[in-house]
Short mmCIF file of C-alpha atoms in Angstrom, two decimals:
data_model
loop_
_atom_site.label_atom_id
_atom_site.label_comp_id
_atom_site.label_asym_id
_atom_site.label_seq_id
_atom_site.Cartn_x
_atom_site.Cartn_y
_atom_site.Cartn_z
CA UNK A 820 -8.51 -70.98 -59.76
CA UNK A 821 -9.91 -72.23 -56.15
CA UNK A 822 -13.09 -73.13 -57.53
CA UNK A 823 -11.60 -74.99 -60.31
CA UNK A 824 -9.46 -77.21 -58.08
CA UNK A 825 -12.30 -77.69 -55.62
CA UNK A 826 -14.33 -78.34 -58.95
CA UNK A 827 -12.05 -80.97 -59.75
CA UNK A 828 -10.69 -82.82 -56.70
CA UNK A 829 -10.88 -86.69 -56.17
CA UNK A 830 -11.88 -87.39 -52.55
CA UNK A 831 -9.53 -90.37 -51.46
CA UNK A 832 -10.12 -92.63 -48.75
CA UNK A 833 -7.12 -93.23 -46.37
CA UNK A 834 -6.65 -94.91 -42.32
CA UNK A 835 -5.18 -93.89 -39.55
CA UNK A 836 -3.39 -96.31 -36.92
CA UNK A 837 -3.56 -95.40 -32.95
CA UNK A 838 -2.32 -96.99 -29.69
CA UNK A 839 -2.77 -96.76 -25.67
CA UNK A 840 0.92 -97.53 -24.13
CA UNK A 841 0.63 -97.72 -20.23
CA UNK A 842 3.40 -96.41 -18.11
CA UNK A 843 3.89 -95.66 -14.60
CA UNK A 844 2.87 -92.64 -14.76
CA UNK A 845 -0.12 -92.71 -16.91
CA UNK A 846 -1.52 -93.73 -20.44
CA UNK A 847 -0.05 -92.34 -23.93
CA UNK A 848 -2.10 -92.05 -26.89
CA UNK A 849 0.51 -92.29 -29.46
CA UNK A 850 -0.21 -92.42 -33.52
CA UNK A 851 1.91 -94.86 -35.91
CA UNK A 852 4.67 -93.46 -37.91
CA UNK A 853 3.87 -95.48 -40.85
CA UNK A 854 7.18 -96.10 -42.91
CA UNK A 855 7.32 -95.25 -47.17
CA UNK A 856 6.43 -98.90 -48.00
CA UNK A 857 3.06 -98.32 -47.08
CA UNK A 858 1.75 -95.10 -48.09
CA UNK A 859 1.35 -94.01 -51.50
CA UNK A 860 2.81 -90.68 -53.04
CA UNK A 861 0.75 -88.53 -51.07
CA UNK A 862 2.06 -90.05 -47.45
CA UNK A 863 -1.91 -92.01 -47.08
CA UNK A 864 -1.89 -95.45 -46.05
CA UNK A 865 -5.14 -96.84 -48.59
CA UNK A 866 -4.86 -100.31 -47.43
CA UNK A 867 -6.24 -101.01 -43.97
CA UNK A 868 -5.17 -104.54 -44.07
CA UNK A 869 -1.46 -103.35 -43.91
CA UNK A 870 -2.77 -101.38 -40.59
CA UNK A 871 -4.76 -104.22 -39.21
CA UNK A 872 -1.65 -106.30 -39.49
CA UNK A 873 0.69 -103.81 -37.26
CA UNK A 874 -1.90 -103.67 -34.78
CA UNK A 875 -2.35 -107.75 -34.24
CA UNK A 876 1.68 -108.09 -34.00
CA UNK A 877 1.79 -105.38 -31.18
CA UNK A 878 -0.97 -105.81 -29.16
CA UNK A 879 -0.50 -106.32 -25.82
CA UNK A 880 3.67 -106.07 -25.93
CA UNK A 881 5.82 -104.40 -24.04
CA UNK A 882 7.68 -101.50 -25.84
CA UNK A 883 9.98 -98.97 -24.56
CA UNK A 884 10.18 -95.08 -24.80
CA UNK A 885 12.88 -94.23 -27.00
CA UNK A 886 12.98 -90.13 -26.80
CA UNK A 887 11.09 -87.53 -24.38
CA UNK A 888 11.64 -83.86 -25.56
CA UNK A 889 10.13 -81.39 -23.58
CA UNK A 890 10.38 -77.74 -25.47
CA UNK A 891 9.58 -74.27 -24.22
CA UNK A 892 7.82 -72.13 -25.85
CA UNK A 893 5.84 -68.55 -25.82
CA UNK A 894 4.06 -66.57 -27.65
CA UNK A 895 3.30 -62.91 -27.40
CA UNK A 896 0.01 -61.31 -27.71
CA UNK A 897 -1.33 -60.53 -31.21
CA UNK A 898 0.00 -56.74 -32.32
CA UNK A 899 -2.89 -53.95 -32.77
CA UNK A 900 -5.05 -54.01 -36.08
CA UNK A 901 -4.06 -53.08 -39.41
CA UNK A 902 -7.04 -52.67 -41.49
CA UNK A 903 -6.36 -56.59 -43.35
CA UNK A 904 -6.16 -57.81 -39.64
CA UNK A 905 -9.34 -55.89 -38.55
CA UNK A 906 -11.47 -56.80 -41.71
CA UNK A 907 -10.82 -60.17 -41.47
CA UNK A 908 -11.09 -60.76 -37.39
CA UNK A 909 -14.49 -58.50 -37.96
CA UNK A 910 -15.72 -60.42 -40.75
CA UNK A 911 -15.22 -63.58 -39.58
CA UNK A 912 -16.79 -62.57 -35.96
CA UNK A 913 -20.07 -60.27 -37.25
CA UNK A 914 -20.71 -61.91 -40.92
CA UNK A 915 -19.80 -58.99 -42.82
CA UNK A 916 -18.69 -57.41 -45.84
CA UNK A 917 -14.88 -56.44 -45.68
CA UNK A 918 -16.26 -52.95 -47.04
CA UNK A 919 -18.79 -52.60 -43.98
CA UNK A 920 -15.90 -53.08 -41.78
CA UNK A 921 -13.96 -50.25 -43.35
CA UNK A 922 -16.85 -48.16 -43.38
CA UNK A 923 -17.53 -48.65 -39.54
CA UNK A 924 -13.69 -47.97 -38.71
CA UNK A 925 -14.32 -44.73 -41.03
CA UNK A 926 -16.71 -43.51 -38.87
CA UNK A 927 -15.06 -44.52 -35.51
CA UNK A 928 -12.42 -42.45 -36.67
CA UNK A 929 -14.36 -39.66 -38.68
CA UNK A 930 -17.52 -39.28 -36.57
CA UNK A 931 -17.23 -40.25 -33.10
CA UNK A 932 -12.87 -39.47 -33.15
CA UNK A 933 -12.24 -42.61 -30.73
CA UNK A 934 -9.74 -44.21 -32.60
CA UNK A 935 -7.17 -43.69 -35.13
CA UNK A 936 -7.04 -43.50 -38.90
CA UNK A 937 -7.89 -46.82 -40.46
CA UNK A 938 -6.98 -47.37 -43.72
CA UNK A 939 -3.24 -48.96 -42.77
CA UNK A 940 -1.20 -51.46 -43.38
CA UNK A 941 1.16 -51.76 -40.33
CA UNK A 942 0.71 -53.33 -36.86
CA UNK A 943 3.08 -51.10 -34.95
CA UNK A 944 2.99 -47.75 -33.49
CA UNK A 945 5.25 -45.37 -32.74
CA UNK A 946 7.69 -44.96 -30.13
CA UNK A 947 6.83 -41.37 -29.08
CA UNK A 948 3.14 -42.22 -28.42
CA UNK A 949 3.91 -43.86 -25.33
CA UNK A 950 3.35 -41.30 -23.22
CA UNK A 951 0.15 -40.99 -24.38
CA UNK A 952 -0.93 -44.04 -22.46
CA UNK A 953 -1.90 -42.83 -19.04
CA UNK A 954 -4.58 -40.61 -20.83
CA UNK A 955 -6.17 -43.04 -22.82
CA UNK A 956 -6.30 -45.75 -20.03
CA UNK A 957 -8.02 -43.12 -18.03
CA UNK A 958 -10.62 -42.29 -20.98
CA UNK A 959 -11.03 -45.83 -21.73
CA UNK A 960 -12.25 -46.76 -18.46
CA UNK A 961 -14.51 -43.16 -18.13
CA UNK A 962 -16.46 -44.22 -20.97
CA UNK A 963 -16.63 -47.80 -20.08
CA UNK A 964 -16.01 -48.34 -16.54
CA UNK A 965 -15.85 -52.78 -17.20
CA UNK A 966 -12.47 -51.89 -18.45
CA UNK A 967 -11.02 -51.18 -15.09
CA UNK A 968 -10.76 -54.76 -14.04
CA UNK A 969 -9.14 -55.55 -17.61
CA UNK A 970 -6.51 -52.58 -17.20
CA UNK A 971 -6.39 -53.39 -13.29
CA UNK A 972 -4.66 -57.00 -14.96
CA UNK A 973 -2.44 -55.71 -17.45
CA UNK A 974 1.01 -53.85 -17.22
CA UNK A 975 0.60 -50.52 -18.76
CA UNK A 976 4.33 -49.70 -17.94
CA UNK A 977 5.06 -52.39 -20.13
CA UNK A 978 6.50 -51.48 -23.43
CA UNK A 979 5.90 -54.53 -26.12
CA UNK A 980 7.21 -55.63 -29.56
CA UNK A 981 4.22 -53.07 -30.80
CA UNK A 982 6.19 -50.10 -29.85
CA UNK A 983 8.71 -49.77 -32.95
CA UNK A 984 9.28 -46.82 -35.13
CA UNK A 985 11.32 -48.39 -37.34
CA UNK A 986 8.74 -50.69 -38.10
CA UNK A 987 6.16 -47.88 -38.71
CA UNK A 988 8.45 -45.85 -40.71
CA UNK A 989 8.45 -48.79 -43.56
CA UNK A 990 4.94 -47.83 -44.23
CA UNK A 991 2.18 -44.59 -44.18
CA UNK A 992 0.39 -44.95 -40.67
CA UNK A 993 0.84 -46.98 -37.42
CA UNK A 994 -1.71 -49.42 -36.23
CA UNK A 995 -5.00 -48.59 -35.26
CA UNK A 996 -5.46 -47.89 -31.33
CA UNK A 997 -7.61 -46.11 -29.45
CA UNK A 998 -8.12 -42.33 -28.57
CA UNK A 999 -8.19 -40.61 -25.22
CA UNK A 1000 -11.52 -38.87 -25.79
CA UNK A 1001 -13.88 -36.67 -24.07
CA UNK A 1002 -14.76 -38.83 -21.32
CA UNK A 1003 -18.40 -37.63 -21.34
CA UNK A 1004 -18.51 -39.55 -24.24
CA UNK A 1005 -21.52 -41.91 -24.32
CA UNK A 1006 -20.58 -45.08 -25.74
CA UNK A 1007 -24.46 -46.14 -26.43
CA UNK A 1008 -24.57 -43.39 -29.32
CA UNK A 1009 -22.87 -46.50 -31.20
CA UNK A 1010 -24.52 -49.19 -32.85
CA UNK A 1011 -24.30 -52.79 -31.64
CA UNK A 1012 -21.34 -53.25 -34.91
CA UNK A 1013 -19.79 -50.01 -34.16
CA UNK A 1014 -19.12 -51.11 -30.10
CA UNK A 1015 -18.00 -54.65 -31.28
CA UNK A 1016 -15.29 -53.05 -33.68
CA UNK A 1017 -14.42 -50.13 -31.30
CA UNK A 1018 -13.83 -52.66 -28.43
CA UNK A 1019 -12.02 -55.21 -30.85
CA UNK A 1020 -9.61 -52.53 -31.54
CA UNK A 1021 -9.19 -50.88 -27.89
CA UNK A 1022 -9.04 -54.53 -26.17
CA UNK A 1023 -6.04 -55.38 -29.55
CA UNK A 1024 -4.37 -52.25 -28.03
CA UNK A 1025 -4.88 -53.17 -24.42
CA UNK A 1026 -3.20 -56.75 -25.00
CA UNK A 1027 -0.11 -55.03 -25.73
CA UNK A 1028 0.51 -54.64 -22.34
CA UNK A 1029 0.50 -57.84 -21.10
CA UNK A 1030 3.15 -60.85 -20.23
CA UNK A 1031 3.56 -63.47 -23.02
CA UNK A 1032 1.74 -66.63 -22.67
CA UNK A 1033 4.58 -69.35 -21.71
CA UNK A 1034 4.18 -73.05 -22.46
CA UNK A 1035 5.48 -76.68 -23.17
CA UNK A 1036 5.32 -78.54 -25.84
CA UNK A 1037 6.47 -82.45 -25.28
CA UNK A 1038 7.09 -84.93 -27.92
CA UNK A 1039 7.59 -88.68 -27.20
CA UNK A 1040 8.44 -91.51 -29.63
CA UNK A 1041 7.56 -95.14 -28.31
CA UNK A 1042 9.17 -98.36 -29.76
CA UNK A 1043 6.90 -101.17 -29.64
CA UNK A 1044 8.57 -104.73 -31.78
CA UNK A 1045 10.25 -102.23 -34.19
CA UNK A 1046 7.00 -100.06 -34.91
CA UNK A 1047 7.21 -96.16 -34.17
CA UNK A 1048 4.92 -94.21 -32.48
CA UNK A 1049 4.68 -90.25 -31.65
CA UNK A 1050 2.99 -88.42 -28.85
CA UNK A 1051 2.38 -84.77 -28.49
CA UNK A 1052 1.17 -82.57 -25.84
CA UNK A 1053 1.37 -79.42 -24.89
CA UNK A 1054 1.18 -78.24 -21.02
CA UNK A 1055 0.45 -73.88 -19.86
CA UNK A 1056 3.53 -72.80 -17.77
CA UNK A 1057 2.05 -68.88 -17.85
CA UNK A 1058 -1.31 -68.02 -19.68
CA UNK A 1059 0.05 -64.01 -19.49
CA UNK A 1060 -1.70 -62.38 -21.97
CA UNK A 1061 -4.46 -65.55 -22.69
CA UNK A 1062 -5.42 -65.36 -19.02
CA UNK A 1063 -6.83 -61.72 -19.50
CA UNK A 1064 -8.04 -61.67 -22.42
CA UNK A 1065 -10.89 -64.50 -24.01
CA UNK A 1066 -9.94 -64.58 -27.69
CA UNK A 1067 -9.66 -67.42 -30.35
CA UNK A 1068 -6.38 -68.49 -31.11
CA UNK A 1069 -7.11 -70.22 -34.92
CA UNK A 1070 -3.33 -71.60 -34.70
CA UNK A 1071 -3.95 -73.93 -32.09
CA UNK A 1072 -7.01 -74.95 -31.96
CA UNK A 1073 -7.11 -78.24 -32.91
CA UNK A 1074 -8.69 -78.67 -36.76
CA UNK A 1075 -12.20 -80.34 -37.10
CA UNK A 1076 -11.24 -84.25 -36.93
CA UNK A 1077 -8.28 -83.46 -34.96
CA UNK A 1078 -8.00 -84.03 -30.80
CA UNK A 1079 -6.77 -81.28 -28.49
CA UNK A 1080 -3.04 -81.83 -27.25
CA UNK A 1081 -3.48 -84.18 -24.59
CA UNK A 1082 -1.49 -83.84 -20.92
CA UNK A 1083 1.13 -85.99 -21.25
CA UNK A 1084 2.68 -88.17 -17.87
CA UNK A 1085 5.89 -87.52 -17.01
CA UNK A 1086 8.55 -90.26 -18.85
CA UNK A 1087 12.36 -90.25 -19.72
CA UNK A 1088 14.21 -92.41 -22.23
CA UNK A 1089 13.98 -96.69 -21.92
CA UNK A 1090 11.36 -96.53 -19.99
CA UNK A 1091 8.91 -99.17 -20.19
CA UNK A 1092 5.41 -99.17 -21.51
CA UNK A 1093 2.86 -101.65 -22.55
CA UNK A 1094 0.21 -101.44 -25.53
CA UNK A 1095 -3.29 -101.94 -23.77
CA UNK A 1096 -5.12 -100.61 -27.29
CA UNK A 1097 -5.45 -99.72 -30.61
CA UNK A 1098 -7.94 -97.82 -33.48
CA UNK A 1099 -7.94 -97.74 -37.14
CA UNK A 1100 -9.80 -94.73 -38.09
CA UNK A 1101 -10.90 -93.53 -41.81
CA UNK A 1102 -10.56 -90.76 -43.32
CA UNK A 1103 -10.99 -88.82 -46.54
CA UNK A 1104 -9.31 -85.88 -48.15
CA UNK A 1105 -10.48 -82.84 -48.53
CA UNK A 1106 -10.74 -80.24 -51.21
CA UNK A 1107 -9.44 -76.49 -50.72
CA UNK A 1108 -12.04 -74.28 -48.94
CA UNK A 1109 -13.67 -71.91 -50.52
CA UNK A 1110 -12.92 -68.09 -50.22
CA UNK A 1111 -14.35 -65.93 -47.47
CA UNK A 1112 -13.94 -62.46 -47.83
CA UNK A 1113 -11.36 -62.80 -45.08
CA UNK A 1114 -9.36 -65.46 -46.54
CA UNK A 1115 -9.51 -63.81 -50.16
CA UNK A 1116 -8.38 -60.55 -48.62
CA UNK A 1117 -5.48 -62.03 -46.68
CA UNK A 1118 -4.69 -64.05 -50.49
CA UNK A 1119 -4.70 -60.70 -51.80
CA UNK A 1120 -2.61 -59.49 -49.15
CA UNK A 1121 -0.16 -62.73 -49.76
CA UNK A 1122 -0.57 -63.60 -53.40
CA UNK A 1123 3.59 -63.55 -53.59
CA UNK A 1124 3.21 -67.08 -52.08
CA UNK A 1125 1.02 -68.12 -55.37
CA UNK A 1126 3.94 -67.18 -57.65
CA UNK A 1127 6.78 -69.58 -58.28
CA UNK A 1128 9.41 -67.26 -59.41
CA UNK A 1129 11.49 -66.26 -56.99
CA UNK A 1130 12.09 -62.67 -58.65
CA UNK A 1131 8.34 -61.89 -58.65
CA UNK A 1132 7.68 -63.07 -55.29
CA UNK A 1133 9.69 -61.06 -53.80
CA UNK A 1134 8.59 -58.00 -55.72
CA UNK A 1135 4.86 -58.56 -55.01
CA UNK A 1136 6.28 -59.51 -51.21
CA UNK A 1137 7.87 -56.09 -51.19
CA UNK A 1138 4.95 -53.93 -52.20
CA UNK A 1139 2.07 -55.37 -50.49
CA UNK A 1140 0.59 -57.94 -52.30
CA UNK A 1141 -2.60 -56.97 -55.16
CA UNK A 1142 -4.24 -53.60 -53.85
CA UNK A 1143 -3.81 -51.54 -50.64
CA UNK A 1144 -5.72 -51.80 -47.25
CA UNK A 1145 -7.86 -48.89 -48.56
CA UNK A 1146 -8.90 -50.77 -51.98
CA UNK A 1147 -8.98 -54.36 -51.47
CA UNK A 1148 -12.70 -54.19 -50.02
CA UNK A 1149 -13.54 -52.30 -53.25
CA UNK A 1150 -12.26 -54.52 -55.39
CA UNK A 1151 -14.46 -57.41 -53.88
CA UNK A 1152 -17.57 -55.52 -53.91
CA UNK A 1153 -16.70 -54.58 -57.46
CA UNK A 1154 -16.40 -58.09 -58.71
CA UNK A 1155 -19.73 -58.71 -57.07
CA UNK A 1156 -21.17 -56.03 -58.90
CA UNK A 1157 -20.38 -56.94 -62.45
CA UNK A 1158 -21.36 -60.68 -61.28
CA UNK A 1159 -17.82 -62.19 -61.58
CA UNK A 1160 -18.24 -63.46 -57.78
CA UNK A 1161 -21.40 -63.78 -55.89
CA UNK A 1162 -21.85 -64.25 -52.10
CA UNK A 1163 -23.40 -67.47 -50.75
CA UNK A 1164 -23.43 -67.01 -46.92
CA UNK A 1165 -20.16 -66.56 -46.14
CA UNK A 1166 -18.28 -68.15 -49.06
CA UNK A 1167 -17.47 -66.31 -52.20
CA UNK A 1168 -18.00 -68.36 -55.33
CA UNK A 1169 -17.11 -67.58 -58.54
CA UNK A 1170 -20.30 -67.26 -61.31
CA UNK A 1171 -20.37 -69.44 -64.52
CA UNK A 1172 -20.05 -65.68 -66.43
CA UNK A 1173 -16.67 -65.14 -63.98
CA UNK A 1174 -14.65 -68.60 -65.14
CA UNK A 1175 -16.01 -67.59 -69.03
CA UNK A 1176 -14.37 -64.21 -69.16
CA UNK A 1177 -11.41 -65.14 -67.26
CA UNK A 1178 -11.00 -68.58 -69.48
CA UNK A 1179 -11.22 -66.28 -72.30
CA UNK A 1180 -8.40 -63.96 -71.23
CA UNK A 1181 -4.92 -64.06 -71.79
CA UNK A 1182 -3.20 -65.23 -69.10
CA UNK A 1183 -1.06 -61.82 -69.11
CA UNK A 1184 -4.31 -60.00 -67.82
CA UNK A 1185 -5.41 -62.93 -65.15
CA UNK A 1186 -1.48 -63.73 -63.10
CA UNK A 1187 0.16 -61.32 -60.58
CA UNK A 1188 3.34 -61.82 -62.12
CA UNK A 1189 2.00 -59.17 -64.53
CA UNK A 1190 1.47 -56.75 -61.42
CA UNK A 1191 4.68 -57.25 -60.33
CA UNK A 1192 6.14 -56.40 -63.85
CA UNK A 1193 4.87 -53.33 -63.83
CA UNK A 1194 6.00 -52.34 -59.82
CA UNK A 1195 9.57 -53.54 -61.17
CA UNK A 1196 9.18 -50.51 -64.21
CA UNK A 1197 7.63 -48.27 -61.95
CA UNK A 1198 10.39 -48.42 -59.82
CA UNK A 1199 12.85 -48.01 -62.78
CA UNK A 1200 11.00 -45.07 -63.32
CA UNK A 1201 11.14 -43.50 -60.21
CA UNK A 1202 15.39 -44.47 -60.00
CA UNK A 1203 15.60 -42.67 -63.60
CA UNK A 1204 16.81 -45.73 -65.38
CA UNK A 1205 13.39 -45.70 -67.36
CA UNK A 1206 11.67 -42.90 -68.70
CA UNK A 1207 7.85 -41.88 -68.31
CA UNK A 1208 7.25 -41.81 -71.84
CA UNK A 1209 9.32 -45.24 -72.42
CA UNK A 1210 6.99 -47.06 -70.07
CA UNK A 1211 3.90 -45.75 -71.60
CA UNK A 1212 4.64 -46.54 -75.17
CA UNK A 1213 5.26 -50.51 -73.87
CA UNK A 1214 1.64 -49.96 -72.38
CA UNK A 1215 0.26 -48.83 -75.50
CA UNK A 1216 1.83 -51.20 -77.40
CA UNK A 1217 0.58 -53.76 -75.22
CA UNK A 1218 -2.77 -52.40 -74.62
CA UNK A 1219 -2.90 -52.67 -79.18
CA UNK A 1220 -2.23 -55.82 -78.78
CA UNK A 1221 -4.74 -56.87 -76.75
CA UNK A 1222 -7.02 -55.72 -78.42
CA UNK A 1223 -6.67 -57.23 -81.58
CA UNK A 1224 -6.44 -60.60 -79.40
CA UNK A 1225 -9.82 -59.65 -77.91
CA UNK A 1226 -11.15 -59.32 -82.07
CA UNK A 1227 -9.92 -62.87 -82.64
CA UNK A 1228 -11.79 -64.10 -79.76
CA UNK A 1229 -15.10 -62.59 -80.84
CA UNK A 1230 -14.56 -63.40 -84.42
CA UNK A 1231 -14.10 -66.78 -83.23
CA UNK A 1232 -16.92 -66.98 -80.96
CA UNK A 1233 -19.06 -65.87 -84.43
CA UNK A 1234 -18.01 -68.34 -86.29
CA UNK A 1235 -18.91 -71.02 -83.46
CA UNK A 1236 -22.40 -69.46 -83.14
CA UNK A 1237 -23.31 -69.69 -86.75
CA UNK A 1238 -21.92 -73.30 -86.82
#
């Protein structure tokens, strides 16, 4: 279904309108808020002219600043890896298979015992394991003395939203965390993908002990002769947890075309500015990216949100999505293998022999709604409102009729070949 819409988008051209206002205190790069007359369904302004014509009747006049909000805001470090989280931070970071990531936490946890089971699907970890901390900060840093300065940084008194046995308790396992190990333990038995997984998911635990990172976000909304403009900008009060550790944070940094939040100067409402300059810039629309194995498995993960009924996304909310964390990575490679998806870098694309079979299919076999049907009757099942043999007798009656829909596709297909 991706490929088909990417197969199948219209690129559009659209513009952009920005101005320079000068105040007191500095210069504001503010974009237009264009009003409905002049963008078409999809909110794009198509006609530069229209654009051309706002920037001509404002340039160089004085405006005024109509609202300054200043907002705070912080965010806490994110929780320890579930094996979703891991596969696709691992993925993304080494350019490899979901299934190679599984099979490297296997072995961290089978082989070499330094952290905890993998196959999970819950960021948390119990309550009661607290206590275990002092011994595994003093492993961790007596088989990889570089960690002292990290732990000499962080708060390991501190006990974070992680720490929640309710939480755990609505699924199998906690999180995955590290192990207070032999400290003789020679880290350089590992192989260059083993370390990088091991320390993603001891440094994951480590940031749970650290201050949230505290910040402002300011919005300001400029008058100029009865044309709106916004500015946004976003100012570090406390980097807590982002000042010790170095990692990406993909929901803020700014998307490709997009500028970083600028520092904004200190204003307050009616003050004065002045436009001093303006760009019109192009653009074009963009189809949906293709899958990566970390995007697919966090659809899998999700696919409630690709299901309008409200009923069905909620079941398929409830129970986890298609799969488990121990079975989505099989899945993949499985679809690989019978040449239904192929690999092209780091993209999965689905093959011409894919879009046949599943074009061919009834749409019953090819929708989650049909996986949630059957968690809804399994669950009957297991509240005794349906029986066992009840639920297999619909399967068999469905499975009966599938199969003479499958006979009337082939019989069809014969009857195109000899025409």
């Amino acid at each position: 279904a991706r490929d088909l819409a990417i197969d199948s988008f219209v690129v559009k051209g659209y513009f952009n309108l920005s101005a320079q206002f000068k105040h007191l205190n500095g210069v504001i790069q503010a974009n237009y808020v264009m009003p409905e007359a002049i963008v078409d369904q999809q909110g794009y302004c198509i006609d530069k002219k229209l654009l051309e014509q706002v920037a001509r009747k404002i340039s160089g006049v004085d405006g005024n600043i109509v609202e300054s909000v200043n907002e705070p805001g912080k965010t806490w470090a994110p929780l320890p890896y579930d094996l979703l989280a891991l596969q696709q931070d691992v993925s993304k970071r080494l350019k490899i298979s979901a299934k190679q990531v599984l099979d490297i936490a296997q072995v961290l946890y089978e082989k070499h015992k330094l952290t905890t089971y993998p196959r999970v699907d819950s960021r948390y970890l119990e309550e009661s394991m607290f206590s275990d901390v002092p011994a595994i900060m003093k492993s961790l840093v007596a088989i990889d003395p570089s960690v002292a300065e990290i732990i000499g940084r962080i708060n390991t008194e501190l006990k974070g939203r992680a720490w929640n046995t309710t939480k755990v308790e609505e699924s199998d396992h906690h999180a995955m965390m590290p192990l207070a190990v032999d400290e003789s333990f020679d880290l350089s038995i590992l192989n260059k993908n083993e370390r990088t997984v091991y320390q993603m998911i001891r440094d994951r635990f480590l940031m749970q002990f650290c201050e949230a990172y505290e910040f402002n976000t300011t919005k300001i909304t400029i008058d100029c002769v009865d044309e709106q403009f916004v500015a946004t900008g976003k100012v570090d009060k406390y980097l807590g947890w982002k000042g010790v550790f170095a990692v990406e944070d993909d929901e803020e940094k700014p998307k490709k075309g997009q500028e970083a939040p600028q520092k904004l100067p200190d204003v307050k409402a009616d003050d004065a500015v002045q436009e001093v300059g303006s760009e019109i810039t192009n653009g074009k629309t963009k189809p949906p990216a293709r899958f990566t194995e970390a995007t697919l498995l966090a659809a899998m993960a999700n696919v409630g949100s690709l299901v309008e009924d409200p009923k069905m996304k909620q079941i398929l909310g409830s129970k986890g999505g298609l799969g488990t964390p121990a079975t989505r990575a099989a899945v993949i490679e499985r679809l690989i293998e019978i040449q239904g998806i192929e690999r092209q870098g780091q993209k999965l694309i689905s093959t011409a022999k894919g879009k046949m079979v599943i074009a061919k299919l009834p749409a019953v076999l090819t929708t989650p709604e049909t996986t949630a049907i059957w968690e809804m009757a399994l669950d009957q099942i297991e509240k005794g409102k349906v029986t066992y043999e009840a639920f297999m007798s619909q399967q068999v009656d469905f499975v009966c009729k599938l199969v003479e829909f499958g006979k009337g596709v082939a019989k069809q297909r014969t009857l195109e070949a000899k025409a």
